[in-house]
Backbone as JSON, one array per atom type, in Angstrom:
{
  "sequence": "MSRTVVAQGTFDIVHPGHVHYLEEAAGMGDRLVVIVARRSNVDHKPAPICSAEQRRAVVDALAAVDEAILGHEEDIFVPIEALDPDVIALGHDQHHEEAAIVDELDRRGIDCEVRRASAREPDAGEVLSSRQIVERILERRE",
  "N": [[11.83, -10.67, -19.89], [11.63, -7.78, -18.42], [9.27, -7.68, -15.12], [7.25, -5.65, -13.55], [5.85, -4.05, -10.18], [3.2, -2.7, -8.9], [2.34, -1.61, -5.56], [1.0, -0.5, -3.08], [-0.07, 2.31, -0.27], [-1.25, 3.69, 3.51], [0.94, 3.05, 5.26], [1.08, 3.69, 8.05], [2.04, 2.54, 10.46], [3.96, 0.38, 9.88], [3.71, -3.0, 9.99], [3.58, -6.58, 10.92], [2.04, -7.8, 8.98], [1.87, -5.35, 6.66], [4.51, -6.08, 5.99], [3.75, -8.57, 5.03], [2.09, -8.06, 2.99], [3.98, -6.55, 0.99], [6.21, -8.69, 0.4], [4.99, -10.31, -1.03], [3.22, -9.46, -3.81], [6.34, -8.61, -4.16], [6.97, -10.76, -4.77], [5.4, -11.59, -7.48], [6.12, -10.32, -9.63], [9.79, -9.06, -10.62], [10.19, -7.04, -10.06], [9.62, -4.82, -7.72], [7.45, -1.38, -6.53], [6.22, 0.83, -5.02], [3.82, 2.52, -4.14], [3.39, 5.15, -1.85], [0.83, 6.89, 0.3], [0.21, 10.26, -0.01], [-0.71, 12.41, 2.54], [-3.44, 13.69, 1.82], [-4.6, 12.01, 0.97], [-5.19, 10.88, 2.53], [-8.74, 9.56, 2.72], [-10.34, 6.97, 3.81], [-9.77, 5.63, 6.73], [-8.53, 7.73, 9.7], [-5.86, 10.38, 9.0], [-2.47, 9.92, 8.71], [-0.62, 9.57, 11.21], [1.96, 10.0, 11.01], [4.46, 11.86, 8.75], [4.48, 12.02, 5.43], [6.91, 11.61, 3.85], [8.39, 10.71, 5.99], [7.0, 8.08, 5.91], [7.51, 7.18, 3.64], [10.51, 6.95, 3.34], [10.41, 4.36, 5.44], [9.27, 2.97, 4.34], [10.63, 1.95, 1.77], [13.72, 0.82, 2.85], [12.92, -1.49, 3.48], [13.34, -5.36, 2.96], [12.03, -6.38, 0.59], [11.33, -4.74, -1.46], [12.08, -2.95, -3.82], [12.13, 0.02, -4.82], [10.16, 3.42, -2.88], [7.88, 5.36, -3.33], [6.56, 9.03, -3.52], [2.89, 9.17, -4.11], [0.65, 11.19, -5.3], [-0.21, 14.3, -5.25], [-3.22, 15.07, -5.59], [-3.88, 13.31, -8.4], [-4.31, 9.4, -8.02], [-3.32, 7.82, -10.04], [-1.66, 9.19, -11.41], [1.18, 8.5, -10.82], [1.07, 5.81, -11.44], [0.08, 6.14, -13.92], [3.15, 7.16, -14.88], [4.86, 4.4, -14.02], [3.95, 1.98, -15.57], [3.14, 0.21, -15.08], [2.84, -3.92, -14.72], [1.56, -5.38, -13.18], [-0.52, -4.84, -10.73], [-1.05, -5.15, -7.37], [-2.94, -5.24, -4.4], [-3.37, -5.17, -1.22], [-4.57, -7.49, 0.67], [-6.6, -6.72, 2.91], [-7.94, -4.33, 1.33], [-9.25, -0.85, 0.44], [-9.76, -0.73, -1.57], [-12.16, -0.54, -4.92], [-11.39, -3.68, -6.65], [-12.65, -3.77, -9.6], [-13.38, -1.35, -9.96], [-10.73, -0.55, -10.2], [-9.58, -1.71, -12.65], [-11.22, -0.35, -14.82], [-10.61, 1.94, -14.46], [-7.25, 2.1, -15.52], [-7.6, 1.36, -18.18], [-9.45, 2.93, -19.23], [-7.67, 4.45, -19.28], [-5.38, 3.54, -20.96], [-3.87, 1.64, -19.36], [-2.58, -0.88, -19.28], [-2.04, -3.55, -17.57], [-2.13, -6.14, -15.27], [-4.21, -6.07, -12.36], [-3.91, -7.77, -9.02], [-4.83, -9.55, -6.15], [-3.56, -9.87, -2.68], [-2.62, -12.43, -0.3], [-4.79, -12.77, 2.35], [-2.85, -12.32, 5.67], [-2.49, -14.89, 8.81], [-2.48, -13.3, 11.95], [0.57, -14.52, 14.73], [1.1, -15.3, 17.51], [0.32, -13.47, 19.83], [0.6, -11.1, 17.88], [-0.17, -7.81, 16.52], [-1.51, -7.21, 13.83], [-2.79, -4.87, 12.3], [-2.85, -1.54, 11.75], [-5.27, -0.09, 12.97], [-5.45, -1.41, 15.01], [-3.1, -1.61, 16.77], [-3.02, 1.44, 17.89], [-4.66, 1.72, 19.18], [-3.94, 0.04, 21.19], [-2.22, 0.89, 21.8], [-3.38, 3.09, 23.23], [-5.13, 1.78, 25.02], [-2.73, 0.68, 26.78], [-1.95, 2.74, 28.02], [-3.21, 4.66, 29.46]],
  "CA": [[11.46, -9.11, -20.35], [11.7, -7.68, -16.15], [7.93, -6.92, -14.42], [7.35, -4.47, -12.75], [4.57, -4.16, -9.41], [2.92, -1.35, -7.8], [1.59, -2.14, -4.97], [0.56, 1.24, -2.83], [-1.25, 2.43, 0.97], [-0.29, 4.54, 3.86], [1.81, 2.26, 6.05], [1.31, 5.01, 8.9], [2.87, 2.47, 11.46], [4.21, -0.82, 9.5], [3.37, -4.24, 11.03], [3.97, -7.21, 10.15], [0.45, -7.5, 8.09], [2.48, -4.51, 5.54], [5.75, -6.59, 5.07], [3.5, -10.0, 4.77], [1.31, -7.7, 1.91], [4.69, -6.67, 0.15], [7.17, -9.78, 0.25], [3.53, -11.25, -1.99], [3.72, -8.19, -4.18], [7.02, -8.4, -4.96], [7.32, -12.16, -5.76], [4.77, -10.94, -8.84], [7.17, -9.32, -10.7], [10.88, -8.24, -10.89], [10.64, -5.65, -9.7], [8.51, -4.18, -6.49], [7.78, -0.1, -6.63], [5.88, 0.94, -3.93], [3.18, 4.2, -3.85], [2.53, 6.06, -0.45], [-0.44, 7.65, 0.09], [0.18, 11.11, 1.22], [-2.46, 13.1, 3.87], [-4.41, 14.64, 1.6], [-5.06, 10.85, -0.04], [-6.1, 9.36, 2.91], [-10.28, 9.8, 3.0], [-11.16, 6.06, 4.22], [-9.53, 6.62, 7.43], [-8.14, 8.91, 10.03], [-5.05, 10.66, 8.49], [-1.61, 9.75, 9.39], [0.2, 11.18, 12.35], [3.93, 10.44, 10.45], [5.14, 12.68, 7.63], [4.45, 11.25, 4.18], [8.51, 11.74, 3.47], [8.97, 9.34, 7.01], [6.2, 6.78, 5.8], [7.93, 7.04, 2.74], [11.61, 6.25, 3.99], [10.71, 3.85, 6.74], [8.74, 1.0, 3.72], [11.88, 1.85, 0.84], [14.49, 0.64, 4.2], [12.23, -3.18, 2.9], [14.57, -6.04, 1.65], [11.26, -6.55, -0.66], [10.73, -2.94, -1.98], [12.83, -1.66, -4.96], [12.02, 1.5, -4.74], [8.97, 3.35, -2.41], [7.84, 6.55, -3.64], [5.19, 9.64, -2.31], [1.77, 9.73, -4.35], [0.53, 12.14, -6.46], [-1.5, 15.24, -4.59], [-4.31, 15.34, -6.65], [-4.53, 12.01, -8.91], [-4.13, 8.86, -7.6], [-2.82, 7.06, -10.93], [-0.35, 9.21, -12.18], [2.19, 8.07, -11.21], [0.9, 4.16, -12.16], [0.88, 5.69, -15.66], [4.27, 7.25, -15.42], [5.55, 3.39, -13.68], [3.41, 1.48, -16.59], [3.65, -1.32, -14.43], [2.85, -5.15, -15.41], [0.54, -6.02, -12.01], [-1.22, -3.66, -9.61], [-1.3, -5.23, -6.3], [-3.13, -4.04, -3.61], [-3.25, -5.91, -0.14], [-6.53, -7.86, 0.84], [-7.44, -5.6, 2.73], [-8.31, -2.3, 0.72], [-11.03, -0.93, 0.39], [-10.05, -0.56, -3.52], [-12.94, -2.1, -5.79], [-10.79, -4.07, -8.53], [-13.72, -3.34, -11.16], [-13.29, 0.55, -10.31], [-9.05, -0.01, -10.83], [-9.17, -1.9, -14.52], [-11.6, 0.15, -15.69], [-9.86, 2.99, -14.44], [-6.79, 1.54, -16.14], [-8.62, 0.86, -19.41], [-9.91, 4.72, -20.18], [-6.14, 5.74, -19.17], [-4.69, 2.69, -21.92], [-3.21, 1.66, -18.64], [-2.54, -2.09, -19.61], [-2.2, -4.23, -16.38], [-2.8, -7.18, -14.07], [-4.38, -6.77, -10.97], [-3.81, -8.63, -8.07], [-5.14, -8.95, -3.88], [-2.41, -10.85, -2.38], [-3.84, -13.68, 0.05], [-4.74, -12.21, 4.35], [-2.45, -13.44, 6.78], [-2.69, -14.62, 9.64], [-1.93, -13.55, 13.31], [1.19, -15.71, 15.19], [0.72, -15.69, 19.15], [0.59, -11.51, 19.98], [0.28, -10.57, 17.08], [-1.22, -7.66, 16.09], [-1.75, -6.92, 12.11], [-3.98, -3.57, 11.94], [-2.51, -0.38, 11.99], [-5.86, 1.07, 14.27], [-5.73, -2.01, 16.34], [-2.29, -1.03, 17.47], [-3.16, 2.44, 17.81], [-6.06, 0.68, 20.15], [-3.54, -1.34, 22.34], [-0.93, 1.91, 22.59], [-3.68, 3.68, 24.04], [-5.74, 1.17, 26.29], [-1.95, 0.05, 28.3], [-1.37, 3.93, 28.21], [-4.59, 5.82, 29.73]],
  "C": [[11.16, -9.13, -18.52], [9.34, -7.07, -16.17], [7.72, -6.91, -13.58], [6.23, -4.65, -11.71], [4.73, -2.99, -8.77], [2.33, -1.75, -6.71], [1.42, -0.04, -3.65], [-0.12, 0.83, -1.07], [-0.91, 3.1, 1.8], [0.27, 4.33, 4.17], [2.51, 3.35, 7.17], [2.34, 4.0, 10.18], [2.61, 0.59, 10.32], [4.62, -1.35, 10.48], [4.0, -5.18, 10.01], [2.83, -7.99, 8.6], [1.04, -6.69, 6.81], [3.43, -5.16, 4.96], [5.08, -7.78, 4.57], [2.96, -9.62, 2.78], [2.45, -7.25, 0.0], [5.95, -6.97, -0.36], [6.0, -10.69, -1.1], [3.65, -10.33, -3.45], [5.43, -7.78, -4.91], [7.55, -9.91, -5.85], [5.94, -12.54, -7.5], [5.17, -10.47, -9.28], [9.15, -9.52, -10.12], [11.35, -7.39, -10.21], [9.86, -4.83, -8.76], [8.79, -2.36, -6.04], [6.21, 0.2, -5.73], [5.37, 2.35, -3.22], [3.0, 4.25, -2.55], [2.25, 6.95, -1.03], [0.22, 8.91, 0.81], [-1.2, 11.81, 2.03], [-3.59, 13.37, 3.33], [-5.45, 13.21, 0.48], [-5.7, 10.35, 0.68], [-7.9, 9.71, 3.74], [-10.89, 8.57, 3.99], [-10.93, 6.05, 5.53], [-8.91, 7.64, 8.59], [-6.37, 8.93, 9.55], [-3.7, 10.21, 9.16], [-0.99, 10.49, 10.12], [2.01, 10.85, 11.37], [3.66, 10.73, 9.12], [5.0, 10.81, 6.18], [5.74, 10.44, 3.99], [8.92, 9.89, 4.35], [8.6, 8.02, 6.95], [7.33, 6.53, 4.69], [9.53, 6.02, 2.98], [11.08, 4.6, 4.79], [10.55, 2.42, 5.31], [9.59, 1.35, 2.91], [13.25, 1.43, 1.68], [13.92, -1.32, 3.66], [13.15, -3.65, 2.98], [13.09, -6.52, 0.73], [10.96, -5.91, -1.45], [11.88, -2.39, -2.25], [12.87, -0.57, -4.39], [10.49, 2.34, -3.65], [8.83, 4.91, -3.1], [6.23, 8.29, -3.5], [3.9, 9.26, -3.92], [1.54, 10.71, -5.68], [-0.64, 13.01, -5.43], [-3.08, 15.41, -4.76], [-4.72, 13.84, -7.23], [-3.21, 10.48, -8.7], [-3.25, 7.93, -8.82], [-1.72, 8.29, -11.94], [0.92, 9.55, -12.36], [2.57, 6.16, -11.85], [1.16, 5.08, -13.56], [2.35, 6.34, -15.6], [5.26, 5.55, -15.12], [4.72, 2.63, -14.43], [4.15, 0.51, -15.8], [2.55, -2.1, -15.0], [1.54, -5.65, -14.75], [0.89, -4.73, -11.39], [-1.59, -4.66, -8.71], [-1.66, -5.16, -5.34], [-3.45, -5.94, -2.04], [-5.17, -6.82, 0.0], [-7.4, -7.6, 1.67], [-8.19, -4.32, 2.75], [-9.34, -2.4, 0.38], [-10.81, -0.45, -0.75], [-11.18, -1.24, -3.56], [-11.52, -2.09, -6.92], [-11.28, -3.73, -10.06], [-13.5, -2.06, -11.35], [-12.17, 0.99, -11.25], [-8.81, -0.18, -12.72], [-10.24, -1.23, -14.96], [-11.01, 1.3, -15.41], [-8.29, 3.27, -15.38], [-6.66, 1.55, -17.96], [-8.8, 2.24, -19.8], [-8.68, 5.57, -19.77], [-5.65, 4.9, -20.29], [-3.49, 2.36, -21.15], [-3.31, -0.35, -18.59], [-1.84, -3.66, -18.66], [-2.56, -5.11, -15.88], [-2.9, -6.57, -12.42], [-5.14, -7.7, -10.07], [-4.44, -8.75, -6.34], [-3.98, -9.8, -3.5], [-3.37, -10.71, -0.94], [-3.34, -12.69, 1.46], [-3.24, -13.28, 5.02], [-2.24, -13.51, 7.73], [-1.88, -14.48, 11.04], [-0.95, -14.69, 13.84], [0.72, -15.18, 16.36], [0.78, -14.14, 19.46], [0.3, -11.11, 19.63], [-0.41, -9.96, 16.55], [-1.26, -6.46, 14.59], [-2.81, -5.72, 11.45], [-2.9, -2.37, 12.46], [-3.42, -0.02, 13.62], [-6.0, -0.15, 15.33], [-4.48, -1.88, 17.26], [-2.33, 0.38, 18.33], [-3.99, 2.8, 19.55], [-5.09, 0.35, 21.51], [-2.62, -0.48, 22.88], [-2.1, 2.82, 23.86], [-4.25, 3.26, 25.1], [-4.56, 0.91, 27.34], [-1.58, 1.77, 28.21], [-2.75, 5.13, 29.48], [-4.91, 4.89, 31.26]]
}
């Protein structure tokens, strides 16, 4: 039986940390579906610069990803209900509280495991944070 894994994120500036997260998530099952957050759901950091469709297309082009879809405008669990995954993979530093996700999955009758991907240490010169990439651009352009 095939195991579906769901990963999610904003993916405004895709960097090696994102690739690590998605490759590790893909290794948790047989099929990886990535839910790309809508601008309206990004409230824990500055709004994305790139459009949702552009971000979805870039994520969809990554080798580890079987399919990338846009998240729901109001209820982030709607696509999860539709996909009925076996695993939800969280990034090592994503702000989501695992216990709250498990509680909501239980409330909705969705039986899946919640796992957190490992961190990846940057190689020399690498920047593994969209915020740090933006800061470096601003420093060098000013």
